[in-house]
PDB file of N, CA and C in Angstrom:
ATOM      1  N   MET A   1      -3.779  -8.292 -23.292  1.00  0.00           N
ATOM      2  CA  MET A   1      -3.857  -9.645 -22.565  1.00  0.00           C
ATOM      3  C   MET A   1      -3.601  -9.587 -21.411  1.00  0.00           C
ATOM      4  N   LEU A   2      -3.061  -9.789 -19.646  1.00  0.00           N
ATOM      5  CA  LEU A   2      -2.557 -11.096 -18.632  1.00  0.00           C
ATOM      6  C   LEU A   2      -2.477 -12.072 -18.634  1.00  0.00           C
ATOM      7  N   THR A   3      -1.238 -12.212 -18.654  1.00  0.00           N
ATOM      8  CA  THR A   3      -1.196 -14.135 -18.875  1.00  0.00           C
ATOM      9  C   THR A   3      -1.165 -14.678 -17.292  1.00  0.00           C
ATOM     10  N   VAL A   4      -1.427 -16.213 -17.035  1.00  0.00           N
ATOM     11  CA  VAL A   4      -2.158 -16.970 -15.411  1.00  0.00           C
ATOM     12  C   VAL A   4      -0.250 -16.265 -15.114  1.00  0.00           C
ATOM     13  N   ALA A   5       0.316 -16.309 -15.704  1.00  0.00           N
ATOM     14  CA  ALA A   5       1.703 -16.192 -14.524  1.00  0.00           C
ATOM     15  C   ALA A   5       2.300 -15.202 -14.235  1.00  0.00           C
ATOM     16  N   SER A   6       2.118 -13.679 -15.524  1.00  0.00           N
ATOM     17  CA  SER A   6       2.173 -11.971 -14.741  1.00  0.00           C
ATOM     18  C   SER A   6       0.897 -12.138 -13.950  1.00  0.00           C
ATOM     19  N   GLU A   7      -0.186 -12.880 -14.222  1.00  0.00           N
ATOM     20  CA  GLU A   7      -1.543 -12.213 -13.434  1.00  0.00           C
ATOM     21  C   GLU A   7      -0.785 -12.798 -12.323  1.00  0.00           C
ATOM     22  N   VAL A   8       0.266 -13.760 -10.998  1.00  0.00           N
ATOM     23  CA  VAL A   8       0.607 -14.098 -10.595  1.00  0.00           C
ATOM     24  C   VAL A   8       1.447 -12.900  -9.896  1.00  0.00           C
ATOM     25  N   GLU A   9       2.237 -13.046 -10.690  1.00  0.00           N
ATOM     26  CA  GLU A   9       3.193 -12.232 -10.771  1.00  0.00           C
ATOM     27  C   GLU A   9       2.536 -10.953  -9.737  1.00  0.00           C
ATOM     28  N   VAL A  10       2.132  -9.876 -10.448  1.00  0.00           N
ATOM     29  CA  VAL A  10       0.930  -8.749 -10.693  1.00  0.00           C
ATOM     30  C   VAL A  10       0.014  -9.255  -9.121  1.00  0.00           C
ATOM     31  N   LEU A  11      -0.669 -10.141  -8.342  1.00  0.00           N
ATOM     32  CA  LEU A  11      -0.456  -9.881  -6.733  1.00  0.00           C
ATOM     33  C   LEU A  11       0.680 -10.587  -6.355  1.00  0.00           C
ATOM     34  N   ALA A  12       1.696 -10.924  -6.380  1.00  0.00           N
ATOM     35  CA  ALA A  12       2.824 -11.495  -6.056  1.00  0.00           C
ATOM     36  C   ALA A  12       3.308  -9.660  -5.748  1.00  0.00           C
ATOM     37  N   ARG A  13       3.100  -9.073  -5.922  1.00  0.00           N
ATOM     38  CA  ARG A  13       4.192  -7.741  -5.797  1.00  0.00           C
ATOM     39  C   ARG A  13       3.279  -6.942  -4.761  1.00  0.00           C
ATOM     40  N   PHE A  14       1.924  -6.911  -5.211  1.00  0.00           N
ATOM     41  CA  PHE A  14       1.229  -6.513  -4.587  1.00  0.00           C
ATOM     42  C   PHE A  14       1.444  -6.983  -2.782  1.00  0.00           C
ATOM     43  N   GLY A  15       0.585  -8.181  -2.781  1.00  0.00           N
ATOM     44  CA  GLY A  15       1.029  -8.661  -1.593  1.00  0.00           C
ATOM     45  C   GLY A  15       2.954  -8.696  -0.613  1.00  0.00           C
ATOM     46  N   ARG A  16       3.446  -8.351  -1.899  1.00  0.00           N
ATOM     47  CA  ARG A  16       4.466  -7.662  -1.281  1.00  0.00           C
ATOM     48  C   ARG A  16       4.766  -6.101  -0.555  1.00  0.00           C
ATOM     49  N   ALA A  17       4.028  -5.687  -1.003  1.00  0.00           N
ATOM     50  CA  ALA A  17       3.611  -4.014  -0.970  1.00  0.00           C
ATOM     51  C   ALA A  17       2.843  -4.075   0.324  1.00  0.00           C
ATOM     52  N   LEU A  18       2.306  -5.526   0.245  1.00  0.00           N
ATOM     53  CA  LEU A  18       1.396  -5.421   1.832  1.00  0.00           C
ATOM     54  C   LEU A  18       2.078  -5.376   2.855  1.00  0.00           C
ATOM     55  N   ALA A  19       2.262  -6.360   2.586  1.00  0.00           N
ATOM     56  CA  ALA A  19       3.172  -7.232   3.798  1.00  0.00           C
ATOM     57  C   ALA A  19       4.353  -5.995   5.189  1.00  0.00           C
ATOM     58  N   ASP A  20       3.507  -5.481   4.652  1.00  0.00           N
ATOM     59  CA  ASP A  20       5.075  -3.596   5.360  1.00  0.00           C
ATOM     60  C   ASP A  20       3.452  -2.829   5.953  1.00  0.00           C
ATOM     61  N   PRO A  21       3.832  -3.017   7.645  1.00  0.00           N
ATOM     62  CA  PRO A  21       2.767  -1.442   7.898  1.00  0.00           C
ATOM     63  C   PRO A  21       3.360  -0.639   7.833  1.00  0.00           C
ATOM     64  N   ILE A  22       4.488   0.140   6.655  1.00  0.00           N
ATOM     65  CA  ILE A  22       4.618   1.034   6.818  1.00  0.00           C
ATOM     66  C   ILE A  22       4.199   1.347   5.402  1.00  0.00           C
ATOM     67  N   ARG A  23       4.508   0.774   4.578  1.00  0.00           N
ATOM     68  CA  ARG A  23       3.885   0.563   3.300  1.00  0.00           C
ATOM     69  C   ARG A  23       2.426   0.643   3.540  1.00  0.00           C
ATOM     70  N   CYS A  24       1.342   0.096   3.681  1.00  0.00           N
ATOM     71  CA  CYS A  24      -0.250   0.217   3.650  1.00  0.00           C
ATOM     72  C   CYS A  24      -0.149   0.996   4.319  1.00  0.00           C
ATOM     73  N   ARG A  25       0.247   2.365   5.180  1.00  0.00           N
ATOM     74  CA  ARG A  25       0.184   3.493   6.204  1.00  0.00           C
ATOM     75  C   ARG A  25       0.081   4.255   4.237  1.00  0.00           C
ATOM     76  N   LEU A  26       1.264   3.798   3.773  1.00  0.00           N
ATOM     77  CA  LEU A  26       1.489   5.208   3.035  1.00  0.00           C
ATOM     78  C   LEU A  26      -0.002   4.554   1.694  1.00  0.00           C
ATOM     79  N   LEU A  27       0.590   4.336   1.418  1.00  0.00           N
ATOM     80  CA  LEU A  27      -0.694   2.793   0.219  1.00  0.00           C
ATOM     81  C   LEU A  27      -2.420   4.300   0.767  1.00  0.00           C
ATOM     82  N   LEU A  28      -2.594   3.890   2.077  1.00  0.00           N
ATOM     83  CA  LEU A  28      -3.906   4.304   2.525  1.00  0.00           C
ATOM     84  C   LEU A  28      -3.898   5.251   2.166  1.00  0.00           C
ATOM     85  N   ALA A  29      -3.027   6.268   3.014  1.00  0.00           N
ATOM     86  CA  ALA A  29      -2.542   7.517   3.409  1.00  0.00           C
ATOM     87  C   ALA A  29      -2.406   8.546   1.138  1.00  0.00           C
ATOM     88  N   LEU A  30      -1.533   7.942   0.539  1.00  0.00           N
ATOM     89  CA  LEU A  30      -1.908   8.419  -0.848  1.00  0.00           C
ATOM     90  C   LEU A  30      -3.940   8.181  -1.195  1.00  0.00           C
ATOM     91  N   ARG A  31      -4.742   7.467  -0.493  1.00  0.00           N
ATOM     92  CA  ARG A  31      -5.616   6.974  -1.069  1.00  0.00           C
ATOM     93  C   ARG A  31      -6.320   8.307  -0.742  1.00  0.00           C
ATOM     94  N   GLU A  32      -6.056   8.717  -0.295  1.00  0.00           N
ATOM     95  CA  GLU A  32      -6.530   9.383  -0.103  1.00  0.00           C
ATOM     96  C   GLU A  32      -6.791  11.322  -0.788  1.00  0.00           C
ATOM     97  N   ALA A  33      -5.190  10.908  -1.058  1.00  0.00           N
ATOM     98  CA  ALA A  33      -4.928  12.383  -1.842  1.00  0.00           C
ATOM     99  C   ALA A  33      -3.187  11.709  -2.119  1.00  0.00           C
ATOM    100  N   PRO A  34      -2.895  12.217  -3.523  1.00  0.00           N
ATOM    101  CA  PRO A  34      -1.315  12.564  -3.251  1.00  0.00           C
ATOM    102  C   PRO A  34      -1.165  13.750  -2.584  1.00  0.00           C
ATOM    103  N   ALA A  35       0.450  13.522  -2.306  1.00  0.00           N
ATOM    104  CA  ALA A  35       1.391  14.251  -1.628  1.00  0.00           C
ATOM    105  C   ALA A  35       2.602  13.846  -1.237  1.00  0.00           C
ATOM    106  N   HIS A  36       2.945  15.489  -0.599  1.00  0.00           N
ATOM    107  CA  HIS A  36       4.884  15.616  -0.974  1.00  0.00           C
ATOM    108  C   HIS A  36       5.198  14.207   0.004  1.00  0.00           C
ATOM    109  N   PRO A  37       6.940  13.724  -0.672  1.00  0.00           N
ATOM    110  CA  PRO A  37       7.441  13.170   0.720  1.00  0.00           C
ATOM    111  C   PRO A  37       7.278  14.026   1.764  1.00  0.00           C
ATOM    112  N   SER A  38       8.146  15.262   2.012  1.00  0.00           N
ATOM    113  CA  SER A  38       8.018  15.501   3.707  1.00  0.00           C
ATOM    114  C   SER A  38       6.214  15.665   4.319  1.00  0.00           C
ATOM    115  N   ASP A  39       4.712  16.056   3.466  1.00  0.00           N
ATOM    116  CA  ASP A  39       4.027  15.935   4.146  1.00  0.00           C
ATOM    117  C   ASP A  39       4.250  14.323   4.981  1.00  0.00           C
ATOM    118  N   LEU A  40       3.708  13.519   3.452  1.00  0.00           N
ATOM    119  CA  LEU A  40       4.345  11.746   4.071  1.00  0.00           C
ATOM    120  C   LEU A  40       4.819  12.101   5.228  1.00  0.00           C
ATOM    121  N   ALA A  41       6.037  11.984   5.128  1.00  0.00           N
ATOM    122  CA  ALA A  41       7.200  11.808   6.573  1.00  0.00           C
ATOM    123  C   ALA A  41       6.570  12.156   7.818  1.00  0.00           C
ATOM    124  N   GLU A  42       6.378  13.725   7.858  1.00  0.00           N
ATOM    125  CA  GLU A  42       5.982  13.653   8.307  1.00  0.00           C
ATOM    126  C   GLU A  42       3.986  13.837   9.111  1.00  0.00           C
ATOM    127  N   ARG A  43       3.656  13.171   8.315  1.00  0.00           N
ATOM    128  CA  ARG A  43       1.981  12.626   8.375  1.00  0.00           C
ATOM    129  C   ARG A  43       2.324  11.137   9.632  1.00  0.00           C
ATOM    130  N   LEU A  44       3.571  10.045   8.334  1.00  0.00           N
ATOM    131  CA  LEU A  44       3.699   8.759   9.663  1.00  0.00           C
ATOM    132  C   LEU A  44       4.091   8.720  10.551  1.00  0.00           C
ATOM    133  N   ASP A  45       4.937   9.778  10.469  1.00  0.00           N
ATOM    134  CA  ASP A  45       5.806   9.953  11.372  1.00  0.00           C
ATOM    135  C   ASP A  45       6.794   8.984  11.909  1.00  0.00           C
ATOM    136  N   ILE A  46       7.704   9.224  10.758  1.00  0.00           N
ATOM    137  CA  ILE A  46       8.927   9.022   9.523  1.00  0.00           C
ATOM    138  C   ILE A  46       9.573   9.294   9.658  1.00  0.00           C
ATOM    139  N   SER A  47      10.891   8.761   9.106  1.00  0.00           N
ATOM    140  CA  SER A  47      11.882   9.578   8.685  1.00  0.00           C
ATOM    141  C   SER A  47      12.047   9.384   7.378  1.00  0.00           C
ATOM    142  N   ARG A  48      12.427  10.764   6.468  1.00  0.00           N
ATOM    143  CA  ARG A  48      12.170  11.079   4.732  1.00  0.00           C
ATOM    144  C   ARG A  48      13.621   9.365   4.434  1.00  0.00           C
ATOM    145  N   THR A  49      14.170   9.544   4.942  1.00  0.00           N
ATOM    146  CA  THR A  49      15.101   8.328   4.395  1.00  0.00           C
ATOM    147  C   THR A  49      13.728   6.729   3.758  1.00  0.00           C
ATOM    148  N   ARG A  50      13.751   6.446   5.741  1.00  0.00           N
ATOM    149  CA  ARG A  50      13.094   5.739   5.062  1.00  0.00           C
ATOM    150  C   ARG A  50      11.472   5.399   4.358  1.00  0.00           C
ATOM    151  N   LEU A  51      10.846   6.856   4.408  1.00  0.00           N
ATOM    152  CA  LEU A  51       9.543   7.130   4.224  1.00  0.00           C
ATOM    153  C   LEU A  51      10.667   6.647   2.048  1.00  0.00           C
ATOM    154  N   SER A  52      11.216   7.198   2.011  1.00  0.00           N
ATOM    155  CA  SER A  52      12.195   7.138   0.479  1.00  0.00           C
ATOM    156  C   SER A  52      12.346   5.390   0.250  1.00  0.00           C
ATOM    157  N   ASN A  53      12.744   4.926   0.874  1.00  0.00           N
ATOM    158  CA  ASN A  53      12.795   3.361   0.822  1.00  0.00           C
ATOM    159  C   ASN A  53      11.383   2.536   0.685  1.00  0.00           C
ATOM    160  N   HIS A  54      10.476   3.062   1.237  1.00  0.00           N
ATOM    161  CA  HIS A  54       9.350   2.602   1.027  1.00  0.00           C
ATOM    162  C   HIS A  54       8.456   3.714  -0.269  1.00  0.00           C
ATOM    163  N   LEU A  55       9.552   3.939  -0.767  1.00  0.00           N
ATOM    164  CA  LEU A  55       8.426   4.932  -2.029  1.00  0.00           C
ATOM    165  C   LEU A  55       9.103   4.153  -3.069  1.00  0.00           C
ATOM    166  N   ALA A  56      10.271   3.739  -2.431  1.00  0.00           N
ATOM    167  CA  ALA A  56      11.086   3.261  -3.936  1.00  0.00           C
ATOM    168  C   ALA A  56      10.305   1.390  -4.838  1.00  0.00           C
ATOM    169  N   CYS A  57      10.293   1.119  -2.994  1.00  0.00           N
ATOM    170  CA  CYS A  57       9.394  -0.671  -3.413  1.00  0.00           C
ATOM    171  C   CYS A  57       8.004  -0.085  -3.359  1.00  0.00           C
ATOM    172  N   LEU A  58       7.624   0.996  -3.116  1.00  0.00           N
ATOM    173  CA  LEU A  58       6.244   0.914  -4.259  1.00  0.00           C
ATOM    174  C   LEU A  58       6.090   1.230  -5.651  1.00  0.00           C
ATOM    175  N   ARG A  59       6.640   2.338  -5.223  1.00  0.00           N
ATOM    176  CA  ARG A  59       7.163   2.511  -6.911  1.00  0.00           C
ATOM    177  C   ARG A  59       7.403   1.686  -8.148  1.00  0.00           C
ATOM    178  N   ASP A  60       8.150   0.737  -7.346  1.00  0.00           N
ATOM    179  CA  ASP A  60       9.270  -0.619  -7.996  1.00  0.00           C
ATOM    180  C   ASP A  60       7.367  -1.838  -8.544  1.00  0.00           C
ATOM    181  N   CYS A  61       7.180  -1.878  -7.425  1.00  0.00           N
ATOM    182  CA  CYS A  61       5.703  -3.093  -7.680  1.00  0.00           C
ATOM    183  C   CYS A  61       4.704  -2.265  -8.691  1.00  0.00           C
ATOM    184  N   GLY A  62       5.168  -0.573  -8.721  1.00  0.00           N
ATOM    185  CA  GLY A  62       3.864  -0.418 -10.170  1.00  0.00           C
ATOM    186  C   GLY A  62       2.897   0.285  -9.404  1.00  0.00           C
ATOM    187  N   LEU A  63       2.835   0.689  -8.502  1.00  0.00           N
ATOM    188  CA  LEU A  63       1.728   1.320  -7.028  1.00  0.00           C
ATOM    189  C   LEU A  63       1.535   2.171  -6.745  1.00  0.00           C
ATOM    190  N   VAL A  64       3.161   2.838  -7.309  1.00  0.00           N
ATOM    191  CA  VAL A  64       2.829   4.570  -6.870  1.00  0.00           C
ATOM    192  C   VAL A  64       3.746   4.859  -7.942  1.00  0.00           C
ATOM    193  N   ILE A  65       3.255   6.456  -8.106  1.00  0.00           N
ATOM    194  CA  ILE A  65       4.225   7.343  -8.520  1.00  0.00           C
ATOM    195  C   ILE A  65       4.501   8.186  -8.761  1.00  0.00           C
ATOM    196  N   GLY A  66       5.396   8.930  -9.278  1.00  0.00           N
ATOM    197  CA  GLY A  66       6.023  10.304  -9.112  1.00  0.00           C
ATOM    198  C   GLY A  66       5.454  11.389  -9.271  1.00  0.00           C
ATOM    199  N   VAL A  67       4.852  12.762  -9.467  1.00  0.00           N
ATOM    200  CA  VAL A  67       4.518  13.180 -10.146  1.00  0.00           C
ATOM    201  C   VAL A  67       5.647  14.513 -10.449  1.00  0.00           C
ATOM    202  N   PRO A  68       5.736  15.554 -10.993  1.00  0.00           N
ATOM    203  CA  PRO A  68       6.635  16.368 -10.958  1.00  0.00           C
ATOM    204  C   PRO A  68       6.488  18.053 -10.321  1.00  0.00           C
ATOM    205  N   VAL A  69       6.132  18.254 -10.292  1.00  0.00           N
ATOM    206  CA  VAL A  69       5.560  19.629  -9.109  1.00  0.00           C
ATOM    207  C   VAL A  69       6.592  21.140  -8.694  1.00  0.00           C
ATOM    208  N   GLY A  70       7.326  20.669 -10.129  1.00  0.00           N
ATOM    209  CA  GLY A  70       8.403  22.463  -9.462  1.00  0.00           C
ATOM    210  C   GLY A  70       9.963  21.539  -9.256  1.00  0.00           C
ATOM    211  N   ARG A  71       9.937  22.102  -8.563  1.00  0.00           N
ATOM    212  CA  ARG A  71      11.573  21.311  -8.195  1.00  0.00           C
ATOM    213  C   ARG A  71      11.328  20.225  -6.843  1.00  0.00           C
ATOM    214  N   ARG A  72       9.621  19.341  -6.292  1.00  0.00           N
ATOM    215  CA  ARG A  72       9.548  18.506  -6.006  1.00  0.00           C
ATOM    216  C   ARG A  72       8.779  16.979  -6.533  1.00  0.00           C
ATOM    217  N   THR A  73       8.617  16.285  -6.051  1.00  0.00           N
ATOM    218  CA  THR A  73       7.539  15.160  -6.523  1.00  0.00           C
ATOM    219  C   THR A  73       6.792  14.662  -5.931  1.00  0.00           C
ATOM    220  N   ARG A  74       5.714  14.636  -6.296  1.00  0.00           N
ATOM    221  CA  ARG A  74       4.576  14.258  -5.928  1.00  0.00           C
ATOM    222  C   ARG A  74       3.784  13.271  -6.037  1.00  0.00           C
ATOM    223  N   TYR A  75       3.464  12.074  -5.107  1.00  0.00           N
ATOM    224  CA  TYR A  75       3.006  11.100  -5.582  1.00  0.00           C
ATOM    225  C   TYR A  75       1.676  11.014  -5.114  1.00  0.00           C
ATOM    226  N   GLU A  76       1.644   9.410  -6.203  1.00  0.00           N
ATOM    227  CA  GLU A  76       0.006   9.127  -6.464  1.00  0.00           C
ATOM    228  C   GLU A  76      -0.139   7.893  -6.551  1.00  0.00           C
ATOM    229  N   LEU A  77      -1.424   7.077  -6.371  1.00  0.00           N
ATOM    230  CA  LEU A  77      -1.809   5.914  -6.299  1.00  0.00           C
ATOM    231  C   LEU A  77      -1.791   6.046  -7.934  1.00  0.00           C
ATOM    232  N   ALA A  78      -0.158   4.910  -9.063  1.00  0.00           N
ATOM    233  CA  ALA A  78      -0.612   5.018 -10.123  1.00  0.00           C
ATOM    234  C   ALA A  78      -1.568   4.710 -10.690  1.00  0.00           C
ATOM    235  N   ASP A  79      -2.926   4.193  -9.828  1.00  0.00           N
ATOM    236  CA  ASP A  79      -3.881   3.954 -11.197  1.00  0.00           C
ATOM    237  C   ASP A  79      -4.928   4.071 -10.521  1.00  0.00           C
ATOM    238  N   PRO A  80      -6.043   4.804 -10.469  1.00  0.00           N
ATOM    239  CA  PRO A  80      -6.944   4.689  -9.335  1.00  0.00           C
ATOM    240  C   PRO A  80      -8.164   4.302  -9.381  1.00  0.00           C
ATOM    241  N   ARG A  81      -7.880   3.106  -9.723  1.00  0.00           N
ATOM    242  CA  ARG A  81      -8.490   2.144  -9.121  1.00  0.00           C
ATOM    243  C   ARG A  81      -7.915   0.801  -8.056  1.00  0.00           C
ATOM    244  N   LEU A  82      -7.192   1.115  -7.600  1.00  0.00           N
ATOM    245  CA  LEU A  82      -5.785   0.936  -6.281  1.00  0.00           C
ATOM    246  C   LEU A  82      -6.487   1.430  -5.532  1.00  0.00           C
ATOM    247  N   ALA A  83      -7.109   2.394  -5.418  1.00  0.00           N
ATOM    248  CA  ALA A  83      -8.000   2.957  -4.328  1.00  0.00           C
ATOM    249  C   ALA A  83      -9.332   1.957  -3.666  1.00  0.00           C
ATOM    250  N   HIS A  84     -10.162   2.049  -5.232  1.00  0.00           N
ATOM    251  CA  HIS A  84     -11.308   0.599  -4.586  1.00  0.00           C
ATOM    252  C   HIS A  84     -10.352  -0.763  -4.357  1.00  0.00           C
ATOM    253  N   ALA A  85      -9.761  -0.687  -4.264  1.00  0.00           N
ATOM    254  CA  ALA A  85      -8.824  -2.238  -4.487  1.00  0.00           C
ATOM    255  C   ALA A  85      -7.946  -1.983  -2.867  1.00  0.00           C
ATOM    256  N   LEU A  86      -7.766  -1.101  -2.836  1.00  0.00           N
ATOM    257  CA  LEU A  86      -7.772  -0.743  -1.511  1.00  0.00           C
ATOM    258  C   LEU A  86      -9.563  -1.332   0.423  1.00  0.00           C
ATOM    259  N   ASP A  87     -10.050  -0.268  -0.885  1.00  0.00           N
ATOM    260  CA  ASP A  87     -10.922  -0.144   0.298  1.00  0.00           C
ATOM    261  C   ASP A  87     -11.775  -2.018  -0.187  1.00  0.00           C
ATOM    262  N   ASP A  88     -11.758  -2.050  -0.827  1.00  0.00           N
ATOM    263  CA  ASP A  88     -12.600  -3.631  -1.195  1.00  0.00           C
ATOM    264  C   ASP A  88     -11.788  -4.809   0.135  1.00  0.00           C
ATOM    265  N   LEU A  89     -10.326  -4.697  -0.242  1.00  0.00           N
ATOM    266  CA  LEU A  89      -9.745  -5.734   0.328  1.00  0.00           C
ATOM    267  C   LEU A  89      -9.712  -5.025   2.036  1.00  0.00           C
ATOM    268  N   ARG A  90      -9.541  -3.783   2.101  1.00  0.00           N
ATOM    269  CA  ARG A  90     -10.174  -3.927   3.722  1.00  0.00           C
ATOM    270  C   ARG A  90     -10.931  -4.320   4.663  1.00  0.00           C
ATOM    271  N   THR A  91     -12.417  -3.743   3.519  1.00  0.00           N
ATOM    272  CA  THR A  91     -13.194  -4.443   4.326  1.00  0.00           C
ATOM    273  C   THR A  91     -13.620  -5.233   3.843  1.00  0.00           C
ATOM    274  N   ALA A  92     -12.852  -6.843   2.814  1.00  0.00           N
ATOM    275  CA  ALA A  92     -13.293  -8.053   2.951  1.00  0.00           C
ATOM    276  C   ALA A  92     -12.262  -8.636   4.221  1.00  0.00           C
ATOM    277  N   VAL A  93     -11.150  -7.335   4.907  1.00  0.00           N
ATOM    278  CA  VAL A  93     -10.208  -8.437   5.804  1.00  0.00           C
ATOM    279  C   VAL A  93     -10.833  -8.251   7.010  1.00  0.00           C
ATOM    280  N   VAL A  94     -11.491  -6.869   7.531  1.00  0.00           N
ATOM    281  CA  VAL A  94     -12.551  -6.786   8.329  1.00  0.00           C
ATOM    282  C   VAL A  94     -13.659  -7.434   9.079  1.00  0.00           C
ATOM    283  N   ALA A  95     -14.244  -8.049   7.747  1.00  0.00           N
ATOM    284  CA  ALA A  95     -15.613  -8.664   7.280  1.00  0.00           C
ATOM    285  C   ALA A  95     -14.582 -10.497   7.639  1.00  0.00           C
ATOM    286  N   VAL A  96     -13.873 -10.859   7.514  1.00  0.00           N
ATOM    287  CA  VAL A  96     -13.691 -12.018   7.244  1.00  0.00           C
ATOM    288  C   VAL A  96     -12.811 -11.926   9.292  1.00  0.00           C
ATOM    289  N   GLU A  97     -11.775 -11.233   9.821  1.00  0.00           N
ATOM    290  CA  GLU A  97     -11.496 -10.894  11.375  1.00  0.00           C
ATOM    291  C   GLU A  97     -13.168 -10.924  11.639  1.00  0.00           C
ATOM    292  N   THR A  98     -13.996 -10.330  11.298  1.00  0.00           N
ATOM    293  CA  THR A  98     -15.246 -10.549  12.604  1.00  0.00           C
ATOM    294  C   THR A  98     -16.001 -11.892  12.608  1.00  0.00           C
ATOM    295  N   ASP A  99     -15.410 -12.339  11.524  1.00  0.00           N
ATOM    296  CA  ASP A  99     -16.045 -14.074  11.199  1.00  0.00           C
ATOM    297  C   ASP A  99     -15.549 -15.346  11.154  1.00  0.00           C
ATOM    298  N   ARG A 100     -14.702 -15.182  13.314  1.00  0.00           N
ATOM    299  CA  ARG A 100     -13.282 -16.483  12.352  1.00  0.00           C
ATOM    300  C   ARG A 100     -14.564 -17.575  12.444  1.00  0.00           C
ATOM    301  N   THR A 101     -14.645 -18.089  12.259  1.00  0.00           N
ATOM    302  CA  THR A 101     -14.326 -19.758  11.993  1.00  0.00           C
ATOM    303  C   THR A 101     -13.585 -21.232  12.525  1.00  0.00           C
ATOM    304  N   CYS A 102     -12.368 -19.938  12.493  1.00  0.00           N
ATOM    305  CA  CYS A 102     -11.380 -21.594  12.590  1.00  0.00           C
ATOM    306  C   CYS A 102     -11.441 -21.626  14.129  1.00  0.00           C
ATOM    307  N   THR A 103     -11.332 -22.033  15.207  1.00  0.00           N
ATOM    308  CA  THR A 103     -11.228 -22.577  16.134  1.00  0.00           C
ATOM    309  C   THR A 103      -9.550 -21.542  17.325  1.00  0.00           C
ATOM    310  N   GLU A 104      -8.906 -22.476  15.994  1.00  0.00           N
ATOM    311  CA  GLU A 104      -7.356 -22.593  16.153  1.00  0.00           C
ATOM    312  C   GLU A 104      -6.638 -21.232  15.844  1.00  0.00           C
ATOM    313  N   ALA A 105      -7.110 -20.847  16.026  1.00  0.00           N
ATOM    314  CA  ALA A 105      -6.783 -19.479  14.591  1.00  0.00           C
ATOM    315  C   ALA A 105      -5.572 -18.753  15.633  1.00  0.00           C
ATOM    316  N   ASP A 106      -5.204 -18.394  17.026  1.00  0.00           N
ATOM    317  CA  ASP A 106      -5.461 -17.807  17.879  1.00  0.00           C
ATOM    318  C   ASP A 106      -3.068 -18.402  17.530  1.00  0.00           C
ATOM    319  N   GLU A 107      -3.389 -20.101  18.436  1.00  0.00           N
ATOM    320  CA  GLU A 107      -2.854 -20.447  18.311  1.00  0.00           C
ATOM    321  C   GLU A 107      -1.965 -21.184  16.404  1.00  0.00           C
ATOM    322  N   LYS A 108      -2.342 -21.692  16.015  1.00  0.00           N
ATOM    323  CA  LYS A 108      -2.046 -22.038  15.428  1.00  0.00           C
ATOM    324  C   LYS A 108      -1.256 -20.088  14.031  1.00  0.00           C
ATOM    325  N   GLU A 109      -1.653 -19.315  14.941  1.00  0.00           N
ATOM    326  CA  GLU A 109      -1.680 -18.174  13.844  1.00  0.00           C
ATOM    327  C   GLU A 109      -1.775 -18.731  12.706  1.00  0.00           C
ATOM    328  N   CYS A 110      -2.492 -18.697  11.360  1.00  0.00           N
ATOM    329  CA  CYS A 110      -2.480 -19.099  10.432  1.00  0.00           C
ATOM    330  C   CYS A 110      -3.883 -18.336   9.503  1.00  0.00           C
ATOM    331  N   CYS A 111      -4.138 -17.545  10.938  1.00  0.00           N
ATOM    332  CA  CYS A 111      -6.083 -16.530   9.925  1.00  0.00           C
ATOM    333  C   CYS A 111      -5.986 -15.496  10.619  1.00  0.00           C
TER     334      CYS A 111
END
């Protein structure tokens, strides 16, 4: 059973992973299907070195895993429930974005 402290740590790791647009795009790509780094780099239009750094971050956060396939490694979400979590989060954020009740959000850059 997760303690409150570990639940907070898990959410903070997830938040750090989502804080970067490239990692968000990477998670969304892996949500659709597992892929090899070369395919992901091409799909996201970034260098393999840059992709490797982001994959390392996502691995360290426990969000993706590398699966050896012959001499190559294929990446996928660490748990299928992450795909549902990403979908739910994306849907919730879109709903909040379309229903902004804070009239000063743009000025304060808070919401």
